[in-house]
Amino acid sequence: MDLSGLVIGTYLAVLLVLAFYGFHRTSLVWLYYKHRDRKPKPSGRFSELPVVTVQLPLFNEMYVVERLLDAVAGIRYPRDRFQVQVLDDSTDETQEICKKKIAELALRFPDLDVEYVHRTDRTGFKAGALQNGIKTAKGEFILIFDADFVAPPDILEKSLGHFDDPKIGMVQVRWGHINRDYSLLTQVQSVLLDGHFILEHGGRNRSGRFFNFNGTGGVWRRDAISDAGGWQHDTLTEDLDLAYRAQMKGWRFVFLQDVVSPAEIPVEMNAFKSQQHRWAKGSIQTCKKLLPKILASDLPLSIKVESAFHLTANFAYPLMIVLSILMFPAMVIRYNMGWYEMLIVDVPLFIGATMSVCSFYLMSQREIFGEQWRPRLKYLPAVLSVGIGLSVNNAKAVVEALLGFESEFTRTPKYRVEAAGDDWRLKRYRGSLNFVPFVELALGMYFTVMAYYAAVSGIFGTLPFILLFQFGFLYAALRSLFQGLGKVDMIREQEA
């Protein structure tokens, strides 16, 4: 095989695999609607309400911790059966802010049981804090909230009834988005998360497949945590890891689509990338740890197949980088051979993969916004582009996980940005800036040259897809550089 044949063969193979993962999203939409009438319903009521512990794992959350504690104090539940654990690993002013807020709540709610636990040794990071908290937790059930969440007052009223079934191990509620309308970036993230919760969780849960706990906004049966081996910190996604271990033990999970816990999503590109890097790396670590055991088990084939798709999904990112590099030479080779073959093979595959992803996110917006879903259409091109733009960042995470490269649990900075006028640039925390934006910038320029070649050569069928890649890489790169470097300059000016 000559070089041209190798390029075309590799290009088509990668494109086919990516299209296959894209079409899998369509299967989730199908599962969701096929089992639409199987919404989970509580099996009964407790004759006596159980004790519930609310765990709040924190690390340097000075801007949002007061909002979190106020919301948790407002949860409706008998105070004699309700404990709050503030699991604070902070090294900054968050410690004093927490203590002051807890003292304030003690005056307002004298019967509220709040335990403040501060660790100076951050072994295990979030997983370590949660496992440490269980030692003194009083509850039969554990409700967990990250610092950027606002606990709905009725969450226990709407979730605990499902635990009347003794085999239910965890109930997950859907995330809402406090700052959905803040910027294009937050709009894109909200659509991505909506698709994950509505169609991935909904389709998997209603059809009896495994789905994951999201680390926050969920209630665990304490016995399920213990039976599954407790919180472990050998992956960066301790929530995904524990969820799969518990379900492999026979515990069933419930997803409550109509119960929403609002949360703040990252407003800064580097913080968003840091979050995505952790999720991607942790999912591959969990894949290495658990997928062989799942495939070797006697679980039903449908669960094995869906688990394989779920846990290997992030392998698409390195493949996306390979595809990005090969697109230009493949286009030139195929154009010189005759554009007809390119139109009947490449373009249909691109359209099929793109439409499957678009329909996936479109359906989630219809489910959430009802008759008001059509204005959400305008964000779909940006959703596709930003997903592509994350490829370098997330491919790096996948490679690190495959090579066993260890890294710390990097928290996502939160600034209490809720409305369009809120400013975050002078606040202390920020996402880290590394070499990734420069690789993204190079790829963005690469696709700019490719777009020019396609335009002057009259290869207009591929131009829309080239522009999606171009915008995605340039948006990810330039927003990271301008926000990261700009914030550093503003902080330096303020300190001066």
Tab-separated table of N, CA, C and O in Angstrom, residues 233-304:
chain	number	residue	atom	x	y	z
A	233	HIS	N	-9.898	6.279	45.742
A	233	HIS	CA	-9.287	7.440	45.071
A	233	HIS	C	-8.208	7.039	44.077
A	233	HIS	O	-7.263	7.796	43.830
A	234	ASP	N	-8.347	5.859	43.479
A	234	ASP	CA	-7.392	5.463	42.449
A	234	ASP	C	-7.805	5.921	41.056
A	234	ASP	O	-7.150	5.605	40.060
A	235	THR	N	-8.931	6.645	40.959
A	235	THR	CA	-9.319	7.321	39.722
A	235	THR	C	-9.698	8.757	40.069
A	235	THR	O	-9.953	9.073	41.238
A	236	LEU	N	-9.775	9.618	39.064
A	236	LEU	CA	-10.192	11.005	39.275
A	236	LEU	C	-11.705	11.167	39.241
A	236	LEU	O	-12.214	12.256	39.499
A	237	THR	N	-12.410	10.101	38.900
A	237	THR	CA	-13.875	10.133	38.897
A	237	THR	C	-14.369	9.101	39.903
A	237	THR	O	-14.860	8.034	39.534
A	238	GLU	N	-14.213	9.445	41.179
A	238	GLU	CA	-14.624	8.539	42.252
A	238	GLU	C	-16.125	8.233	42.209
A	238	GLU	O	-16.569	7.165	42.615
A	239	ASP	N	-16.901	9.164	41.648
A	239	ASP	CA	-18.348	8.980	41.553
A	239	ASP	C	-18.701	7.901	40.525
A	239	ASP	O	-19.524	7.009	40.780
A	240	LEU	N	-18.090	7.984	39.338
A	240	LEU	CA	-18.302	6.978	38.299
A	240	LEU	C	-17.827	5.609	38.768
A	240	LEU	O	-18.506	4.584	38.567
A	241	ASP	N	-16.679	5.571	39.399
A	241	ASP	CA	-16.096	4.323	39.884
A	241	ASP	C	-17.023	3.645	40.897
A	241	ASP	O	-17.362	2.458	40.763
A	242	LEU	N	-17.451	4.380	41.918
A	242	LEU	CA	-18.324	3.803	42.943
A	242	LEU	C	-19.664	3.381	42.353
A	242	LEU	O	-20.211	2.331	42.712
A	243	ALA	N	-20.188	4.192	41.437
A	243	ALA	CA	-21.486	3.871	40.827
A	243	ALA	C	-21.434	2.524	40.112
A	243	ALA	O	-22.339	1.682	40.271
A	244	TYR	N	-20.401	2.300	39.327
A	244	TYR	CA	-20.300	1.032	38.612
A	244	TYR	C	-20.052	-0.133	39.569
A	244	TYR	O	-20.631	-1.215	39.406
A	245	ARG	N	-19.212	0.076	40.578
A	245	ARG	CA	-18.967	-1.012	41.527
A	245	ARG	C	-20.248	-1.395	42.269
A	245	ARG	O	-20.510	-2.581	42.506
A	246	ALA	N	-21.044	-0.391	42.629
A	246	ALA	CA	-22.296	-0.673	43.339
A	246	ALA	C	-23.287	-1.417	42.449
A	246	ALA	O	-23.934	-2.387	42.881
A	247	GLN	N	-23.414	-0.986	41.197
A	247	GLN	CA	-24.356	-1.652	40.297
A	247	GLN	C	-23.902	-3.069	39.954
A	247	GLN	O	-24.719	-3.972	39.768
A	248	MET	N	-22.581	-3.278	39.873
A	248	MET	CA	-22.070	-4.625	39.657
A	248	MET	C	-22.395	-5.544	40.837
A	248	MET	O	-22.473	-6.766	40.680
A	249	LYS	N	-22.589	-4.950	42.029
A	249	LYS	CA	-22.968	-5.716	43.211
A	249	LYS	C	-24.476	-5.992	43.269
A	249	LYS	O	-24.945	-6.671	44.185
A	250	GLY	N	-25.220	-5.449	42.312
A	250	GLY	CA	-26.650	-5.708	42.275
A	250	GLY	C	-27.525	-4.573	42.755
A	250	GLY	O	-28.766	-4.678	42.724
A	251	TRP	N	-26.932	-3.462	43.193
A	251	TRP	CA	-27.724	-2.304	43.603
A	251	TRP	C	-28.294	-1.610	42.371
A	251	TRP	O	-27.624	-1.479	41.356
A	252	ARG	N	-29.534	-1.162	42.478
A	252	ARG	CA	-30.185	-0.457	41.377
A	252	ARG	C	-30.216	1.038	41.676
A	252	ARG	O	-30.324	1.452	42.832
A	253	PHE	N	-30.145	1.821	40.600
A	253	PHE	CA	-30.140	3.275	40.716
A	253	PHE	C	-31.415	3.857	40.101
A	253	PHE	O	-32.056	3.215	39.257
A	254	VAL	N	-31.732	5.059	40.516
A	254	VAL	CA	-32.902	5.775	40.005
A	254	VAL	C	-32.470	7.169	39.570
A	254	VAL	O	-31.736	7.852	40.301
A	255	PHE	N	-32.926	7.589	38.404
A	255	PHE	CA	-32.689	8.958	37.939
A	255	PHE	C	-34.009	9.714	37.926
A	255	PHE	O	-34.974	9.294	37.289
A	256	LEU	N	-34.056	10.830	38.644
A	256	LEU	CA	-35.263	11.656	38.724
A	256	LEU	C	-35.100	12.870	37.812
A	256	LEU	O	-34.522	13.890	38.201
A	257	GLN	N	-35.623	12.745	36.609
A	257	GLN	CA	-35.472	13.798	35.607
A	257	GLN	C	-36.175	15.091	36.009
A	257	GLN	O	-35.706	16.188	35.684
A	258	ASP	N	-37.280	14.978	36.713
A	258	ASP	CA	-38.096	16.152	37.021
A	258	ASP	C	-37.720	16.829	38.333
A	258	ASP	O	-38.358	17.815	38.717
A	259	VAL	N	-36.729	16.319	39.021
A	259	VAL	CA	-36.225	16.971	40.232
A	259	VAL	C	-34.902	17.632	39.868
A	259	VAL	O	-33.958	16.952	39.461
A	260	VAL	N	-34.832	18.947	40.002
A	260	VAL	CA	-33.680	19.700	39.483
A	260	VAL	C	-32.938	20.387	40.623
A	260	VAL	O	-33.537	21.069	41.453
A	261	SER	N	-31.610	20.190	40.634
A	261	SER	CA	-30.752	20.884	41.582
A	261	SER	C	-29.915	21.907	40.811
A	261	SER	O	-29.043	21.532	40.025
A	262	PRO	N	-30.180	23.205	40.992
A	262	PRO	CA	-29.433	24.223	40.242
A	262	PRO	C	-27.958	24.236	40.619
A	262	PRO	O	-27.591	23.977	41.765
A	263	ALA	N	-27.131	24.544	39.631
A	263	ALA	CA	-25.686	24.593	39.860
A	263	ALA	C	-25.063	25.671	38.988
A	263	ALA	O	-25.610	26.058	37.955
A	264	GLU	N	-23.910	26.138	39.409
A	264	GLU	CA	-23.147	27.134	38.651
A	264	GLU	C	-22.161	26.401	37.746
A	264	GLU	O	-21.408	25.548	38.209
A	265	ILE	N	-22.193	26.705	36.457
A	265	ILE	CA	-21.256	26.067	35.540
A	265	ILE	C	-20.102	27.034	35.237
A	265	ILE	O	-20.247	28.252	35.351
A	266	PRO	N	-18.927	26.507	34.872
A	266	PRO	CA	-17.746	27.363	34.686
A	266	PRO	C	-17.975	28.453	33.639
A	266	PRO	O	-18.534	28.199	32.572
A	267	VAL	N	-17.503	29.653	33.947
A	267	VAL	CA	-17.632	30.777	33.019
A	267	VAL	C	-16.316	31.057	32.297
A	267	VAL	O	-16.281	31.871	31.374
A	268	GLU	N	-15.255	30.397	32.720
A	268	GLU	CA	-13.930	30.649	32.166
A	268	GLU	C	-13.440	29.399	31.449
A	268	GLU	O	-13.576	28.283	31.962
A	269	MET	N	-12.910	29.555	30.258
A	269	MET	CA	-12.560	28.422	29.409
A	269	MET	C	-11.549	27.486	30.063
A	269	MET	O	-11.672	26.260	29.984
A	270	ASN	N	-10.537	28.025	30.733
A	270	ASN	CA	-9.528	27.163	31.336
A	270	ASN	C	-10.103	26.340	32.488
A	270	ASN	O	-9.699	25.195	32.704
A	271	ALA	N	-11.049	26.920	33.216
A	271	ALA	CA	-11.716	26.165	34.276
A	271	ALA	C	-12.572	25.054	33.674
A	271	ALA	O	-12.600	23.923	34.175
A	272	PHE	N	-13.263	25.369	32.596
A	272	PHE	CA	-14.072	24.364	31.886
A	272	PHE	C	-13.191	23.224	31.377
A	272	PHE	O	-13.512	22.044	31.533
A	273	LYS	N	-12.052	23.586	30.788
A	273	LYS	CA	-11.138	22.554	30.287
A	273	LYS	C	-10.596	21.688	31.417
A	273	LYS	O	-10.444	20.465	31.266
A	274	SER	N	-10.280	22.312	32.542
A	274	SER	CA	-9.777	21.557	33.685
A	274	SER	C	-10.807	20.534	34.147
A	274	SER	O	-10.471	19.375	34.453
A	275	GLN	N	-12.058	20.951	34.198
A	275	GLN	CA	-13.146	20.046	34.583
A	275	GLN	C	-13.281	18.901	33.585
A	275	GLN	O	-13.372	17.723	33.961
A	276	GLN	N	-13.272	19.242	32.289
A	276	GLN	CA	-13.410	18.226	31.256
A	276	GLN	C	-12.220	17.263	31.252
A	276	GLN	O	-12.378	16.060	31.018
A	277	HIS	N	-11.033	17.790	31.510
A	277	HIS	CA	-9.827	16.956	31.578
A	277	HIS	C	-9.971	15.936	32.702
A	277	HIS	O	-9.663	14.745	32.522
A	278	ARG	N	-10.426	16.383	33.857
A	278	ARG	CA	-10.591	15.475	34.994
A	278	ARG	C	-11.628	14.404	34.690
A	278	ARG	O	-11.412	13.217	34.975
A	279	TRP	N	-12.751	14.800	34.110
A	279	TRP	CA	-13.800	13.829	33.790
A	279	TRP	C	-13.329	12.824	32.742
A	279	TRP	O	-13.597	11.623	32.862
A	280	ALA	N	-12.629	13.311	31.714
A	280	ALA	CA	-12.166	12.408	30.657
A	280	ALA	C	-11.100	11.446	31.179
A	280	ALA	O	-11.155	10.237	30.910
A	281	LYS	N	-10.144	11.971	31.914
A	281	LYS	CA	-9.074	11.114	32.435
A	281	LYS	C	-9.633	10.097	33.423
A	281	LYS	O	-9.299	8.902	33.379
A	282	GLY	N	-10.515	10.566	34.306
A	282	GLY	CA	-11.092	9.664	35.297
A	282	GLY	C	-11.934	8.570	34.678
A	282	GLY	O	-11.947	7.431	35.154
A	283	SER	N	-12.641	8.891	33.597
A	283	SER	CA	-13.483	7.869	32.958
A	283	SER	C	-12.633	6.766	32.328
A	283	SER	O	-12.990	5.589	32.368
A	284	ILE	N	-11.486	7.141	31.760
A	284	ILE	CA	-10.607	6.127	31.180
A	284	ILE	C	-9.931	5.311	32.282
A	284	ILE	O	-9.731	4.095	32.149
A	285	GLN	N	-9.573	5.961	33.385
A	285	GLN	CA	-9.032	5.222	34.523
A	285	GLN	C	-10.058	4.203	35.034
A	285	GLN	O	-9.715	3.056	35.349
A	286	THR	N	-11.316	4.620	35.108
A	286	THR	CA	-12.384	3.713	35.536
A	286	THR	C	-12.599	2.605	34.519
A	286	THR	O	-12.857	1.448	34.878
A	287	CYS	N	-12.480	2.949	33.244
A	287	CYS	CA	-12.598	1.952	32.176
A	287	CYS	C	-11.535	0.873	32.349
A	287	CYS	O	-11.833	-0.335	32.290
A	288	LYS	N	-10.286	1.275	32.555
A	288	LYS	CA	-9.203	0.307	32.750
A	288	LYS	C	-9.444	-0.551	33.990
A	288	LYS	O	-9.149	-1.753	33.999
A	289	LYS	N	-9.984	0.058	35.020
A	289	LYS	CA	-10.180	-0.624	36.292
A	289	LYS	C	-11.344	-1.615	36.256
A	289	LYS	O	-11.238	-2.719	36.808
A	290	LEU	N	-12.460	-1.229	35.622
A	290	LEU	CA	-13.695	-1.991	35.782
A	290	LEU	C	-14.226	-2.671	34.528
A	290	LEU	O	-14.919	-3.685	34.636
A	291	LEU	N	-13.936	-2.135	33.331
A	291	LEU	CA	-14.549	-2.714	32.136
A	291	LEU	C	-14.171	-4.189	31.938
A	291	LEU	O	-15.050	-4.992	31.586
A	292	PRO	N	-12.921	-4.596	32.135
A	292	PRO	CA	-12.625	-6.031	31.993
A	292	PRO	C	-13.471	-6.901	32.929
A	292	PRO	O	-13.908	-7.993	32.542
A	293	LYS	N	-13.709	-6.414	34.156
A	293	LYS	CA	-14.536	-7.171	35.101
A	293	LYS	C	-15.985	-7.229	34.643
A	293	LYS	O	-16.659	-8.260	34.796
A	294	ILE	N	-16.482	-6.132	34.079
A	294	ILE	CA	-17.855	-6.106	33.582
A	294	ILE	C	-18.021	-7.086	32.430
A	294	ILE	O	-18.973	-7.870	32.382
A	295	LEU	N	-17.076	-7.052	31.488
A	295	LEU	CA	-17.177	-7.925	30.314
A	295	LEU	C	-17.019	-9.400	30.689
A	295	LEU	O	-17.586	-10.278	30.020
A	296	ALA	N	-16.278	-9.682	31.764
A	296	ALA	CA	-16.079	-11.070	32.185
A	296	ALA	C	-17.177	-11.576	33.115
A	296	ALA	O	-17.202	-12.762	33.458
A	297	SER	N	-18.091	-10.685	33.510
A	297	SER	CA	-19.141	-11.056	34.455
A	297	SER	C	-20.300	-11.757	33.749
A	297	SER	O	-20.309	-11.900	32.519
A	298	ASP	N	-21.301	-12.157	34.541
A	298	ASP	CA	-22.495	-12.769	33.966
A	298	ASP	C	-23.634	-11.758	33.815
A	298	ASP	O	-24.807	-12.138	33.762
A	299	LEU	N	-23.286	-10.486	33.753
A	299	LEU	CA	-24.284	-9.443	33.527
A	299	LEU	C	-24.913	-9.621	32.145
A	299	LEU	O	-24.289	-10.168	31.231
A	300	PRO	N	-26.152	-9.135	31.947
A	300	PRO	CA	-26.791	-9.231	30.623
A	300	PRO	C	-25.961	-8.537	29.544
A	300	PRO	O	-25.266	-7.551	29.810
A	301	LEU	N	-26.057	-9.032	28.325
A	301	LEU	CA	-25.286	-8.486	27.213
A	301	LEU	C	-25.595	-7.012	26.993
A	301	LEU	O	-24.695	-6.228	26.680
A	302	SER	N	-26.866	-6.622	27.149
A	302	SER	CA	-27.235	-5.216	26.929
A	302	SER	C	-26.496	-4.288	27.882
A	302	SER	O	-26.084	-3.182	27.500
A	303	ILE	N	-26.301	-4.725	29.114
A	303	ILE	CA	-25.560	-3.914	30.090
A	303	ILE	C	-24.078	-3.869	29.736
A	303	ILE	O	-23.435	-2.811	29.818
A	304	LYS	N	-23.526	-4.993	29.315
A	304	LYS	CA	-22.110	-5.026	28.932
A	304	LYS	C	-21.838	-4.094	27.753
A	304	LYS	O	-20.861	-3.333	27.754
